[in-house]
Short mmCIF file of C-alpha atoms in Angstrom, two decimals:
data_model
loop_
_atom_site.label_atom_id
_atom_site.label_comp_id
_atom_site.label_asym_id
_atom_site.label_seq_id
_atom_site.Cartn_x
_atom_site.Cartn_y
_atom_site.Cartn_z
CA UNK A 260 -0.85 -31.33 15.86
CA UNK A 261 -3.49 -33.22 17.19
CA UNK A 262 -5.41 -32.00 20.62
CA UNK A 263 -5.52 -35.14 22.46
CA UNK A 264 -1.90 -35.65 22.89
CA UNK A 265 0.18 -35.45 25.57
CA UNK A 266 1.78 -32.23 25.90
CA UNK A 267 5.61 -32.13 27.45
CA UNK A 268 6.92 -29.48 29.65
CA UNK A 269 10.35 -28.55 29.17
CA UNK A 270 12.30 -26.22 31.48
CA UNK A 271 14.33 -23.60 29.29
CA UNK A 272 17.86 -24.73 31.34
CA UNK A 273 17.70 -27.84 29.35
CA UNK A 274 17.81 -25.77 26.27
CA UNK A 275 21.06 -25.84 24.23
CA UNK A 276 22.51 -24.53 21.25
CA UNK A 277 22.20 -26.28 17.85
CA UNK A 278 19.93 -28.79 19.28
CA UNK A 279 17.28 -29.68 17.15
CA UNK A 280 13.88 -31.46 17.95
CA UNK A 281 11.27 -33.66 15.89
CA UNK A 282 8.70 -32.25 17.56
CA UNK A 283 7.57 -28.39 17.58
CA UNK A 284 8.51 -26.76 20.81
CA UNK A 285 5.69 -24.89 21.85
CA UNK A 286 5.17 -21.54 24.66
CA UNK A 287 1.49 -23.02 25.13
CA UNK A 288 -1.04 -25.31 23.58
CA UNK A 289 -1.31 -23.29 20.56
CA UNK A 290 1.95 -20.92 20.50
CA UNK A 291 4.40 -22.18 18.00
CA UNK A 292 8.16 -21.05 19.10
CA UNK A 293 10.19 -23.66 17.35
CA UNK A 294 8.92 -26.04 14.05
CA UNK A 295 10.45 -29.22 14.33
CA UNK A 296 13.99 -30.04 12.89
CA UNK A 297 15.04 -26.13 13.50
CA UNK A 298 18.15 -25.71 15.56
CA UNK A 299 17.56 -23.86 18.75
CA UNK A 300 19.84 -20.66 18.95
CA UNK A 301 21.75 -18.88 21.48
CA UNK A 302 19.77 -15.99 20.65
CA UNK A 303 16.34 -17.22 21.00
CA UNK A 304 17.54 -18.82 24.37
CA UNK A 305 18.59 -15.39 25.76
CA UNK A 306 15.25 -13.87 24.22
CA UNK A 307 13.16 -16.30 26.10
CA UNK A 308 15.02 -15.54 29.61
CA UNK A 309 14.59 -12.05 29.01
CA UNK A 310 10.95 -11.96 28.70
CA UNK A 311 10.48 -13.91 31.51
CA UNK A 312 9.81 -17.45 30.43
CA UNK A 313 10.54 -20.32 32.28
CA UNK A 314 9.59 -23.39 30.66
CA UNK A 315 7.92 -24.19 27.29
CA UNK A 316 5.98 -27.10 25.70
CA UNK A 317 6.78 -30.16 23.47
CA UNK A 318 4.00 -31.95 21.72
CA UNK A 319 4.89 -35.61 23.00
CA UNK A 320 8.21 -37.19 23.12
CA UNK A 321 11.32 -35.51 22.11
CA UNK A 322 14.78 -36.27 20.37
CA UNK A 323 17.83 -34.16 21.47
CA UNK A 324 20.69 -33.63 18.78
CA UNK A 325 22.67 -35.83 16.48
CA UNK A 326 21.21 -36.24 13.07
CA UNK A 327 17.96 -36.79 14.35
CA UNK A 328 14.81 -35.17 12.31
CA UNK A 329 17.52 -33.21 10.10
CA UNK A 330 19.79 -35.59 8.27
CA UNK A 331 22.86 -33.41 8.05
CA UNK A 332 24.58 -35.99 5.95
CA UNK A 333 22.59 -35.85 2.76
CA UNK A 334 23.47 -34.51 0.00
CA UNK A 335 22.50 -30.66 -0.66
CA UNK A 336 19.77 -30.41 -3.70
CA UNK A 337 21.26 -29.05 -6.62
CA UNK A 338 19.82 -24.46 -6.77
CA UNK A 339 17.56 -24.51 -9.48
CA UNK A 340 18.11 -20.85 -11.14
CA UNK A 341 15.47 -18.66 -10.31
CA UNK A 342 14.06 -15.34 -11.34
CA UNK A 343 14.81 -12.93 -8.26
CA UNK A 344 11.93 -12.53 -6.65
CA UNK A 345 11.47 -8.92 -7.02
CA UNK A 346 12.33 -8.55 -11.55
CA UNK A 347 8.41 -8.41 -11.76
CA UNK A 348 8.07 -5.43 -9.43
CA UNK A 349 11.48 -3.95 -11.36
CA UNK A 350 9.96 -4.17 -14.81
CA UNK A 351 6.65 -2.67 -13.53
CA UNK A 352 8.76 0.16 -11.67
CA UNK A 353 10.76 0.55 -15.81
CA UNK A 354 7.32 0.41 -17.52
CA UNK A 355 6.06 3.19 -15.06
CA UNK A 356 9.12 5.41 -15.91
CA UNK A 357 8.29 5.13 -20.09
CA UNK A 358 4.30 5.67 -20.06
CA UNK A 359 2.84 8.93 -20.83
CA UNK A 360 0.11 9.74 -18.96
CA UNK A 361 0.28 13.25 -19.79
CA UNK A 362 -2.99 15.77 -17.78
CA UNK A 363 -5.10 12.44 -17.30
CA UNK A 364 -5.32 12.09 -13.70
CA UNK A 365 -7.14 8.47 -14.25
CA UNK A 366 -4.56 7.19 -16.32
CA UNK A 367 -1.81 8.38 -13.74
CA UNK A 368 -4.07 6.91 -10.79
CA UNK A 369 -4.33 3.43 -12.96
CA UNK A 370 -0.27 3.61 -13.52
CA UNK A 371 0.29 3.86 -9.58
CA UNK A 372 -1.97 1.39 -8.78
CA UNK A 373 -0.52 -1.03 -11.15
CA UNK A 374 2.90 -0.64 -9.51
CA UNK A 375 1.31 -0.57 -6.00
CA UNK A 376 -0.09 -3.68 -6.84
CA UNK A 377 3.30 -5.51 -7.65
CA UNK A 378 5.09 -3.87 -4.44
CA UNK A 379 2.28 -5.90 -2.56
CA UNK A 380 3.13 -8.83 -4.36
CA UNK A 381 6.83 -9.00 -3.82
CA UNK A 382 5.88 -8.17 -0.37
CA UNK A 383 3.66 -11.76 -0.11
CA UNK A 384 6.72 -12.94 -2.40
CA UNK A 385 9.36 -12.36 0.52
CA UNK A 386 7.00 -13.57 3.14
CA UNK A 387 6.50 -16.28 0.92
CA UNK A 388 9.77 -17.42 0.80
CA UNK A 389 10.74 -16.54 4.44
CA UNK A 390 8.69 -19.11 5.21
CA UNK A 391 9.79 -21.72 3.03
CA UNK A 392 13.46 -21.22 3.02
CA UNK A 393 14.20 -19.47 6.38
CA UNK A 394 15.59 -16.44 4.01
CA UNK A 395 15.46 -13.04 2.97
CA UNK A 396 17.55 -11.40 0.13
CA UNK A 397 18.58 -8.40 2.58
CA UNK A 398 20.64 -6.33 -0.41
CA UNK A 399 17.17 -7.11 -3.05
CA UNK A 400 14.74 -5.54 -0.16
CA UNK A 401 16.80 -2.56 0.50
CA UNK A 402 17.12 -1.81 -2.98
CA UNK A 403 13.28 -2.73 -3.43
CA UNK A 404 12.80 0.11 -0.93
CA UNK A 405 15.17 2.30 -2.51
CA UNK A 406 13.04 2.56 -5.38
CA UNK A 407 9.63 2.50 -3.28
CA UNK A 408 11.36 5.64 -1.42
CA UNK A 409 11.60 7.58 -4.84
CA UNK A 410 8.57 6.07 -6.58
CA UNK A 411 6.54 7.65 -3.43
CA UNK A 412 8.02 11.05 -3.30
CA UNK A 413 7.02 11.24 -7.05
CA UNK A 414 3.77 9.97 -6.63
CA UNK A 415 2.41 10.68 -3.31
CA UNK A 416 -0.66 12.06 -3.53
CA UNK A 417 -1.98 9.35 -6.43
CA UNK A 418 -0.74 5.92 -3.92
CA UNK A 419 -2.23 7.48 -0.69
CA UNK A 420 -5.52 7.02 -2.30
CA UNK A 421 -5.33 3.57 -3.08
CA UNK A 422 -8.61 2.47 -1.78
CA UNK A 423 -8.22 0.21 1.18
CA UNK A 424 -11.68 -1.59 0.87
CA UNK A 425 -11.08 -2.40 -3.08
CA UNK A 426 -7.61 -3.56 -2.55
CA UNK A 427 -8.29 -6.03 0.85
CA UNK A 428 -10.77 -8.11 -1.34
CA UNK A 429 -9.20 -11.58 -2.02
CA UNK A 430 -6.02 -10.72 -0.31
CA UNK A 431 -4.14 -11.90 3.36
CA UNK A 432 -4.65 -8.97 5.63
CA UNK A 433 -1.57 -9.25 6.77
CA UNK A 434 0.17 -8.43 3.50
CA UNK A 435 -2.17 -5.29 2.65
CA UNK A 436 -1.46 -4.12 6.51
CA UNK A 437 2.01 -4.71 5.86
CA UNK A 438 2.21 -2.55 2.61
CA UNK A 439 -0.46 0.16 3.62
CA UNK A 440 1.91 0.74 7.04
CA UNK A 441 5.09 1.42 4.54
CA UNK A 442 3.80 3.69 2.23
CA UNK A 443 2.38 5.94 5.84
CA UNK A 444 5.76 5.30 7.10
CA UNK A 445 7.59 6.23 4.05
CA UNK A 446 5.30 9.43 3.58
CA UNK A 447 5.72 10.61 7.27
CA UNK A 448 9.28 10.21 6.61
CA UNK A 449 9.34 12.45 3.95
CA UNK A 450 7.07 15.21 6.63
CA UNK A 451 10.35 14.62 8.61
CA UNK A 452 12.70 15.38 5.76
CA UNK A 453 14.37 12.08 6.95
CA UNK A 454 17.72 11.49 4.45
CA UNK A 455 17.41 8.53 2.02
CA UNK A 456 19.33 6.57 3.92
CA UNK A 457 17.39 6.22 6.88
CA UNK A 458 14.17 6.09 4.69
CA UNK A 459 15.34 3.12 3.38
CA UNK A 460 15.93 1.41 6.99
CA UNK A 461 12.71 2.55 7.82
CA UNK A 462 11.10 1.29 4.97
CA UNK A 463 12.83 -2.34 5.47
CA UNK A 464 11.99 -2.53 9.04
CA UNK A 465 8.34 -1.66 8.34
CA UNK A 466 7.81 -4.42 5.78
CA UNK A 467 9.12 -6.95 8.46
CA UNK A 468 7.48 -5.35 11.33
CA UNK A 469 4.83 -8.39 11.35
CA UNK A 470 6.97 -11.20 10.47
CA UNK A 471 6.75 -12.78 13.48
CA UNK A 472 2.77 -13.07 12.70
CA UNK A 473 4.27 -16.06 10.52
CA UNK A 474 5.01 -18.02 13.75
CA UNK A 475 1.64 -17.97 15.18
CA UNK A 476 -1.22 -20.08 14.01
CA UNK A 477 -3.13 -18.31 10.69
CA UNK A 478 -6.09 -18.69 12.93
CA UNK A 479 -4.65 -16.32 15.55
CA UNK A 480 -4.69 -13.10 13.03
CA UNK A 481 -7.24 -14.38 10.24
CA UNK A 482 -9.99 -15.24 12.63
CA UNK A 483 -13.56 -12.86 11.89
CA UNK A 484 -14.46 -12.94 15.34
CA UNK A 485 -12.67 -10.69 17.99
CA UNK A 486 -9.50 -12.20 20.24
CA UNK A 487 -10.23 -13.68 23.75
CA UNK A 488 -7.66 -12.45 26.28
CA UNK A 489 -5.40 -15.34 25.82
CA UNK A 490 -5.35 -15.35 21.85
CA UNK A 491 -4.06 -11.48 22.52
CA UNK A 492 -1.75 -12.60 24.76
CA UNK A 493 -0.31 -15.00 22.13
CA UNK A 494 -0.66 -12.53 19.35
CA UNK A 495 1.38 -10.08 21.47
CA UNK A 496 4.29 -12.05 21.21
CA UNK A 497 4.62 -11.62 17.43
CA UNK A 498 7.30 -8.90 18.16
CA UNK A 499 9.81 -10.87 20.08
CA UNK A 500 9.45 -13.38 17.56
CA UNK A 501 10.07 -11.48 14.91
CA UNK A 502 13.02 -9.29 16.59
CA UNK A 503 14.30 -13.08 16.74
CA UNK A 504 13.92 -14.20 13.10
CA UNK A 505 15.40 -10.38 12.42
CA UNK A 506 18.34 -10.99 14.67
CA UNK A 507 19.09 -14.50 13.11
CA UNK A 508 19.09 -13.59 9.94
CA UNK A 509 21.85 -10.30 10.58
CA UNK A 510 19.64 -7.48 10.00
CA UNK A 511 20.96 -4.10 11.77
CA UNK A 512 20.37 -3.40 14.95
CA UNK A 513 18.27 -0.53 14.07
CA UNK A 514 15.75 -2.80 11.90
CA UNK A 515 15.72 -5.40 14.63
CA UNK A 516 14.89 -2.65 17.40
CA UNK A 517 11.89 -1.24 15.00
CA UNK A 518 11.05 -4.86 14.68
CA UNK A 519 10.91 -5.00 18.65
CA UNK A 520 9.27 -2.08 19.84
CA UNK A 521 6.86 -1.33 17.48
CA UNK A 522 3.97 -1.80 19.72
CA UNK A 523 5.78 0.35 22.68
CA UNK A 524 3.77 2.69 23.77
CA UNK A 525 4.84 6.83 25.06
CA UNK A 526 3.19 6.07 28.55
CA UNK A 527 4.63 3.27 29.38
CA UNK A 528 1.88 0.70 28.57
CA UNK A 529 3.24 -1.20 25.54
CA UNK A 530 5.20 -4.40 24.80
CA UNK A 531 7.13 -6.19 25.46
CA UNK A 532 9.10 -4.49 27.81
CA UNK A 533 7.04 -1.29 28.80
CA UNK A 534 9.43 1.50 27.70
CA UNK A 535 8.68 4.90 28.12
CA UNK A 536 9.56 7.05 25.33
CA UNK A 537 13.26 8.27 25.25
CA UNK A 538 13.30 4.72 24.96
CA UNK A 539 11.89 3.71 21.97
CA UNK A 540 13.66 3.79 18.83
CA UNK A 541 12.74 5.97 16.27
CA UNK A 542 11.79 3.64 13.42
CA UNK A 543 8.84 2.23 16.15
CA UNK A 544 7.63 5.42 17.24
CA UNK A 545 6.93 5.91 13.11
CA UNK A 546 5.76 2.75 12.34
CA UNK A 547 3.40 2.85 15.61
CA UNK A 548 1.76 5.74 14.72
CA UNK A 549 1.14 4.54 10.52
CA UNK A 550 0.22 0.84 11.68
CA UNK A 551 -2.51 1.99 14.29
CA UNK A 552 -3.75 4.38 11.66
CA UNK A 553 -3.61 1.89 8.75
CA UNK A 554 -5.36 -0.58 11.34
CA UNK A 555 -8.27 2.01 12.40
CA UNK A 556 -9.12 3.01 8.99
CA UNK A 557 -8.62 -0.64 7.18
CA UNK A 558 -11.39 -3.13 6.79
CA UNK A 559 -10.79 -7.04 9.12
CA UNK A 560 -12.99 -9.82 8.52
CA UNK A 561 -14.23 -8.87 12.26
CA UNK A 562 -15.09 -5.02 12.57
CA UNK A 563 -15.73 -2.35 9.56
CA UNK A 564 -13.10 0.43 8.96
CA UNK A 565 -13.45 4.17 10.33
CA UNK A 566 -13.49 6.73 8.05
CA UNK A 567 -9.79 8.50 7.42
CA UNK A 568 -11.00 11.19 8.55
CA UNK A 569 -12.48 9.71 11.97
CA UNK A 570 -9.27 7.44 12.32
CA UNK A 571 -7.01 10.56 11.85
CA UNK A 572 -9.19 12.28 14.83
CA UNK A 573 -8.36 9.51 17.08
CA UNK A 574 -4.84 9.73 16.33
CA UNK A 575 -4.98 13.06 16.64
CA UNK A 576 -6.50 12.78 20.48
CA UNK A 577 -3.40 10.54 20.99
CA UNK A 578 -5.55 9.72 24.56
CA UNK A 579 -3.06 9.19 27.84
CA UNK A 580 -0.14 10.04 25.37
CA UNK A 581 0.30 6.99 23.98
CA UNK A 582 2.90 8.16 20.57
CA UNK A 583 4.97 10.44 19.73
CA UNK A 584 3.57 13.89 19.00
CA UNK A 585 6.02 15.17 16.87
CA UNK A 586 5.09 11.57 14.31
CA UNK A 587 1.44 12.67 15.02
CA UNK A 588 1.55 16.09 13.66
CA UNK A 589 3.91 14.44 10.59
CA UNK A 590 1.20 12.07 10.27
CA UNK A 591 -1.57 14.98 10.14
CA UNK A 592 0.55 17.26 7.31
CA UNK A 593 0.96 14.18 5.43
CA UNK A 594 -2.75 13.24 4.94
CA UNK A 595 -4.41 16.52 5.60
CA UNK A 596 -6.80 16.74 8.40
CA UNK A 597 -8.89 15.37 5.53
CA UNK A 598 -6.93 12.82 4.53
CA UNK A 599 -5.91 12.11 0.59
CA UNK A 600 -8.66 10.02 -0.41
CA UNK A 601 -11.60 11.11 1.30
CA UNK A 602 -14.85 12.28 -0.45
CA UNK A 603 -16.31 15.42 0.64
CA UNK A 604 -19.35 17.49 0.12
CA UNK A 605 -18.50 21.33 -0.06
CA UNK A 606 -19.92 24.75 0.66
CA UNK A 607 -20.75 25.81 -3.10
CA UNK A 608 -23.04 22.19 -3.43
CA UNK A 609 -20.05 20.34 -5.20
CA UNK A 610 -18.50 16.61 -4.62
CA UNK A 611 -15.16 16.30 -4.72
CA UNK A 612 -11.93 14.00 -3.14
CA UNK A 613 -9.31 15.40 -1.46
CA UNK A 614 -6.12 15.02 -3.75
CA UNK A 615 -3.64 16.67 -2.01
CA UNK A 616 -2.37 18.58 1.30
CA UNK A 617 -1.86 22.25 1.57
CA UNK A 618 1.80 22.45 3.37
CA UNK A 619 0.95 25.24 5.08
CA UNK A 620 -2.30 24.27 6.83
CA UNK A 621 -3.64 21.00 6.85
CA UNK A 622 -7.52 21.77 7.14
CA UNK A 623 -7.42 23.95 3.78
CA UNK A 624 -6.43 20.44 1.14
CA UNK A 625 -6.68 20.52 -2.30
CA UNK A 626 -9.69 18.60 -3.89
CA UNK A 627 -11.04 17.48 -6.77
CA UNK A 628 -14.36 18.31 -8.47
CA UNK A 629 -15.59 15.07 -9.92
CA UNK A 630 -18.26 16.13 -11.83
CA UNK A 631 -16.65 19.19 -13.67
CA UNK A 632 -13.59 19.51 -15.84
CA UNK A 633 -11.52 22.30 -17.69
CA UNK A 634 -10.74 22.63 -21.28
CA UNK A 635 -8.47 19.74 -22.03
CA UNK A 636 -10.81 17.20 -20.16
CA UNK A 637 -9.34 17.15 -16.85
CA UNK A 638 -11.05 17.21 -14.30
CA UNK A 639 -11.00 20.51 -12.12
CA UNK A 640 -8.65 20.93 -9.05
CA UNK A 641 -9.38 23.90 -6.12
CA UNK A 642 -8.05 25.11 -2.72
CA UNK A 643 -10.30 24.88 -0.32
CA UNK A 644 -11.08 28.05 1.52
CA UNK A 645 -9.92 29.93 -1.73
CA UNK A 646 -13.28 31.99 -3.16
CA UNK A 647 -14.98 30.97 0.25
CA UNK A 648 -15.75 27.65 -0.77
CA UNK A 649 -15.35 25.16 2.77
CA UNK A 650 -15.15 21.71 3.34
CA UNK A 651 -19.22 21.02 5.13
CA UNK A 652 -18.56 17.10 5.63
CA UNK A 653 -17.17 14.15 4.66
CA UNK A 654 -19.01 11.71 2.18
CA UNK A 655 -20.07 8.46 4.04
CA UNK A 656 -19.02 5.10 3.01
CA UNK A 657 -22.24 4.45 1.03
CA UNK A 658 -22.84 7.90 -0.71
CA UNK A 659 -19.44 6.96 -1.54
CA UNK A 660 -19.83 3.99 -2.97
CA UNK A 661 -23.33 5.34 -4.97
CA UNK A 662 -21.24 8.55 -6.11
CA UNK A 663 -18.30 6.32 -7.52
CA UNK A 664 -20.99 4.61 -9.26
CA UNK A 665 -22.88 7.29 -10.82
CA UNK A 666 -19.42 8.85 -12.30
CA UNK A 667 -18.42 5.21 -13.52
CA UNK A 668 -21.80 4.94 -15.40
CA UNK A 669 -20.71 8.60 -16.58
CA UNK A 670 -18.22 8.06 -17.99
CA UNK A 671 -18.82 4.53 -19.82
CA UNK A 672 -21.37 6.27 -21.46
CA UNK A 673 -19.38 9.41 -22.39
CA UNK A 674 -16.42 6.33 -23.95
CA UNK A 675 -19.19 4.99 -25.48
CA UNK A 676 -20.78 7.82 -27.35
CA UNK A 677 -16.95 9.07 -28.37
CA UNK A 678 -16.58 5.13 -29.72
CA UNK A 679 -20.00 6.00 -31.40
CA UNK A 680 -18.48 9.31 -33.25
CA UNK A 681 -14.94 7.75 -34.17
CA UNK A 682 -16.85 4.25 -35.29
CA UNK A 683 -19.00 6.95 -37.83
CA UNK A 684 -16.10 9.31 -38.88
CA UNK A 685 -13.89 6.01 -39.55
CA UNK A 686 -17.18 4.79 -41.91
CA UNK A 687 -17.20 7.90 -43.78
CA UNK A 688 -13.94 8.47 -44.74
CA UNK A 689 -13.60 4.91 -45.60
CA UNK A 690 -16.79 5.63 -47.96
CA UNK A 691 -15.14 8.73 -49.43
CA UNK A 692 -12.09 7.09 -50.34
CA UNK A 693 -14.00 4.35 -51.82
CA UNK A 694 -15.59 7.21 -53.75
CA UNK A 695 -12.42 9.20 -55.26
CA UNK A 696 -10.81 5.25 -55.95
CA UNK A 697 -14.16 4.88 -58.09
CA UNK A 698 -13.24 8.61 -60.00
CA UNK A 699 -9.88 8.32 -60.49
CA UNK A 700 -10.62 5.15 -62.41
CA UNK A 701 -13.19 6.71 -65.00
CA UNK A 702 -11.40 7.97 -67.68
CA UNK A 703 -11.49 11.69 -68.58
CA UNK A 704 -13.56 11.65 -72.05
CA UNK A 705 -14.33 15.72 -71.45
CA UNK A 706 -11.57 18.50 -71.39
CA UNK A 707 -12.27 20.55 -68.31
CA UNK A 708 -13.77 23.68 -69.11
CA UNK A 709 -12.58 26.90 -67.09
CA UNK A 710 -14.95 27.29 -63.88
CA UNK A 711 -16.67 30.14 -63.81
CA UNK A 712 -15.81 32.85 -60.96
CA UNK A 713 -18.77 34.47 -59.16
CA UNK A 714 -18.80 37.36 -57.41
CA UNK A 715 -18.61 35.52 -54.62
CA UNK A 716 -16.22 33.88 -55.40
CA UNK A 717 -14.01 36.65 -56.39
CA UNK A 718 -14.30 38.14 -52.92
CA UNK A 719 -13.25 35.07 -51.46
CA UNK A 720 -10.38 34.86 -53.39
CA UNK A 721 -9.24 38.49 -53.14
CA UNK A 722 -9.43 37.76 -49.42
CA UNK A 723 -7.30 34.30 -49.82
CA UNK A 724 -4.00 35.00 -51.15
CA UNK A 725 -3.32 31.49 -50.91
CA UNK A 726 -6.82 30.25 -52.73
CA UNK A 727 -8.51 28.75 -49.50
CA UNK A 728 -11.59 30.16 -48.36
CA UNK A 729 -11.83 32.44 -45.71
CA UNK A 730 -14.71 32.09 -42.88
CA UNK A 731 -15.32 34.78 -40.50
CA UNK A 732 -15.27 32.50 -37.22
CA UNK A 733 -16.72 35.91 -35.21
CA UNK A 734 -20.62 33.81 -35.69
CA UNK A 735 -19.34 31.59 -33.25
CA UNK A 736 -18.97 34.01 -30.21
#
């Protein structure tokens, strides 16, 4: 749309239902409420009364009804089949359920972050296609849910430290935001022993709790440099359009309310319509407390993450009571009050990442040592506060980054010496079968002659009912 047109005003009486334009209706210059050739709904009409608006924009002339911009006539294009959008994510989810990761906790981490990595791609796929087709396979997302429900409760403490820094690279903000404010929401409903059922709804209404975002201009939420007061302004109207595009599309009330009133605030101070909180619905008190905390503690092209740990303690002030302090404290014994994921330096001189939370108090988690292991090779797992070993501080982002480093140089060079060893035992056995090939095919010119039995060996022997020898393994402690 070009700047130097002429811009239409258009009072919302002389809206109607299943009108449609060839021009984008616009709420201002840059504000897209309608793409061209869409029919105008009832529901949208009543929306935009509600909130107060009284007249919107049309870039140039316009062209009311009939089979103008949409030819209704025309033949439909014949469906070409297509893979459901979410078999990818399915077979990752089947191939997750038949590998054997046994003690390894790398090879478990790499197995959640492979499926992790599909969940966010069927969430860009459903995006994706919203905003092509105007769709959204309702009974394929609940069921996608369903599965990221179970998947989560199995594997909680491996896909809440999926590294928000390593996984933003390359990707639309929007979609990590989107998948990072699930799996919080998702975990906090498991805090609240919430049944399936509603986990589910929850889950749905979080993954479409930014949908709207996909009727404002990419440059609104993809810009590096921080919002002006009228660009926030436009941006805060992402949740009536997507409670709209929710409604139209005959999602439950419930999932259309989340949708709503997920930026409500406790006090009074949210939007869109300022409710205090008795009356906010429960799915956007959850999803407001995960999304700020996602948002805090999450890299944008315009500011650098917190810490978890500093993000949690800002939730955790919940200043001029802005959510729901029952969420908050769900929110603080699902992380930890060192949340999964964070690197910490401890009392006894060690390094180690918090792995998991200790149910009955969140400031004693469980960490990981990452520079000693036990027996098999696994790496070694304590309780903090347990042999009076404390948590001193929190690792920051670059000795973070330097210790990741040093342990991945560690360990290539501990694969590469055991590559070494296997390469050589592989060499020598292939030598010594070359060897007894070689013997076998000399013939046997000599008759073998009895050996002759030392005293040595006649100990042995005695010792050996079975004829091996015996080796008094006590020399080796």
């Amino acid at each position: 749309m070009g700047n130097n047109r002429k811009m239409e005003t258009i009072n919302i009486g002389a809206l109607r239902q299943g009108i449609t334009y060839t021009s984008d209706l616009m709420i201002d210059n840059a504000f897209l409420l309608l793409p061209k050739t869409a029919e105008m709904t009832e529901d949208l009409i009543k929306a935009l009364r509600q909130w107060g608006f009284e007249d919107i924009l049309v870039d140039g002339s316009i062209s009311l009804g009939g089979g103008i911009g949409v030819n209704k006539e025309e033949e439909p294009e014949e469906e070409v089949p297509k893979d459901k959008i979410g078999d990818n994510l399915k077979k990752a989810i089947e191939d997750s359920k038949n590998t054997a990761v046994g003690n390894s906790d790398q090879a478990r981490m790499e197995l959640v972050h492979s499926v992790y990595e599909e969940y966010v791609n069927y969430i860009e796929s459903v995006f994706t296609h919203y905003a092509t087709h105007k769709e959204i396979d309702q009974e394929e997302l609940s069921d996608t849910v369903k599965e990221l429900c179970i998947f989560i409760k199995e594997h909680r403490r491996y896909i809440l430290r999926v590294n928000a820094t390593i996984e933003s690279q390359n990707r639309n903000f929007l979609i990590i935001h989107t998948m990072r404010t699930t799996v919080l929401c998702l975990a906090i409903a498991l805090q609240l022993h919430l049944p399936l059922s509603k986990m589910i709804e929850l889950g749905v209404t979080s993954i479409l709790h930014e949908i709207g975002m996909l009727r404002l201009p990419p440059q609104l939420y993809m810009t590096s440099k921080k919002l002006s007061v009228r660009e926030k302004a436009q941006i805060s109207k992402h949740t009536l359009l997507g409670y709209t595009i929710i409604k139209d599309l005959n999602f439950g009330l419930s999932i259309q309310l989340g949708v709503l009133e997920h930026h409500e605030k406790e006090n009074g101070t949210g939007y869109p319509r300022r409710l205090t909180g008795d009356k906010i619905s429960s799915n956007a008190k959850i999803i407001a407390v995960a999304c700020t905390y996602e948002a805090i503690s999450s890299p944008r092209s315009y500011k650098d993450e917190k810490s978890t740990f500093d993000a949690l303690l800002e939730m955790l002030q919940n200043k001029e009571h802005v959510y729901d302090g029952s969420v908050i404290k769900a929110l603080l014994y699902t992380v930890s009050l060192y949340p999964i994921g964070t690197f910490v330096y401890l009392s006894n001189r060690k390094v180690a990442e918090v792995i998991d939370t200790n149910p009955d108090n969140p400031k004693t988690p469980i960490v990981q040592l990452l520079t000693e292991t036990n027996a098999d090779g696994s790496l070694k797992k304590i309780q903090i506060g347990e042999n009076n070993i404390n948590i001193l501080r929190i690792l920051t982002k670059q000795e973070k980054e330097d210790i990741i480093k040093i342990i991945r140089e560690k360990y290539k060079s501990i694969e590469k010496a055991q590559a070494e060893v296997q390469a050589a035992q592989e060499s020598e056995e292939k030598v010594e079968t070359q060897v007894d090939a070689q013997s076998k095919a000399q013939p046997q010119t000599q008759p073998k002659s009895a050996p002759v039995e030392t005293p040595a060996q006649n100990k042995s022997s005695a010792n050996s009912p079975d004829g091996t020898e015996e080796v008094d393994i006590s020399i080796f402690g």
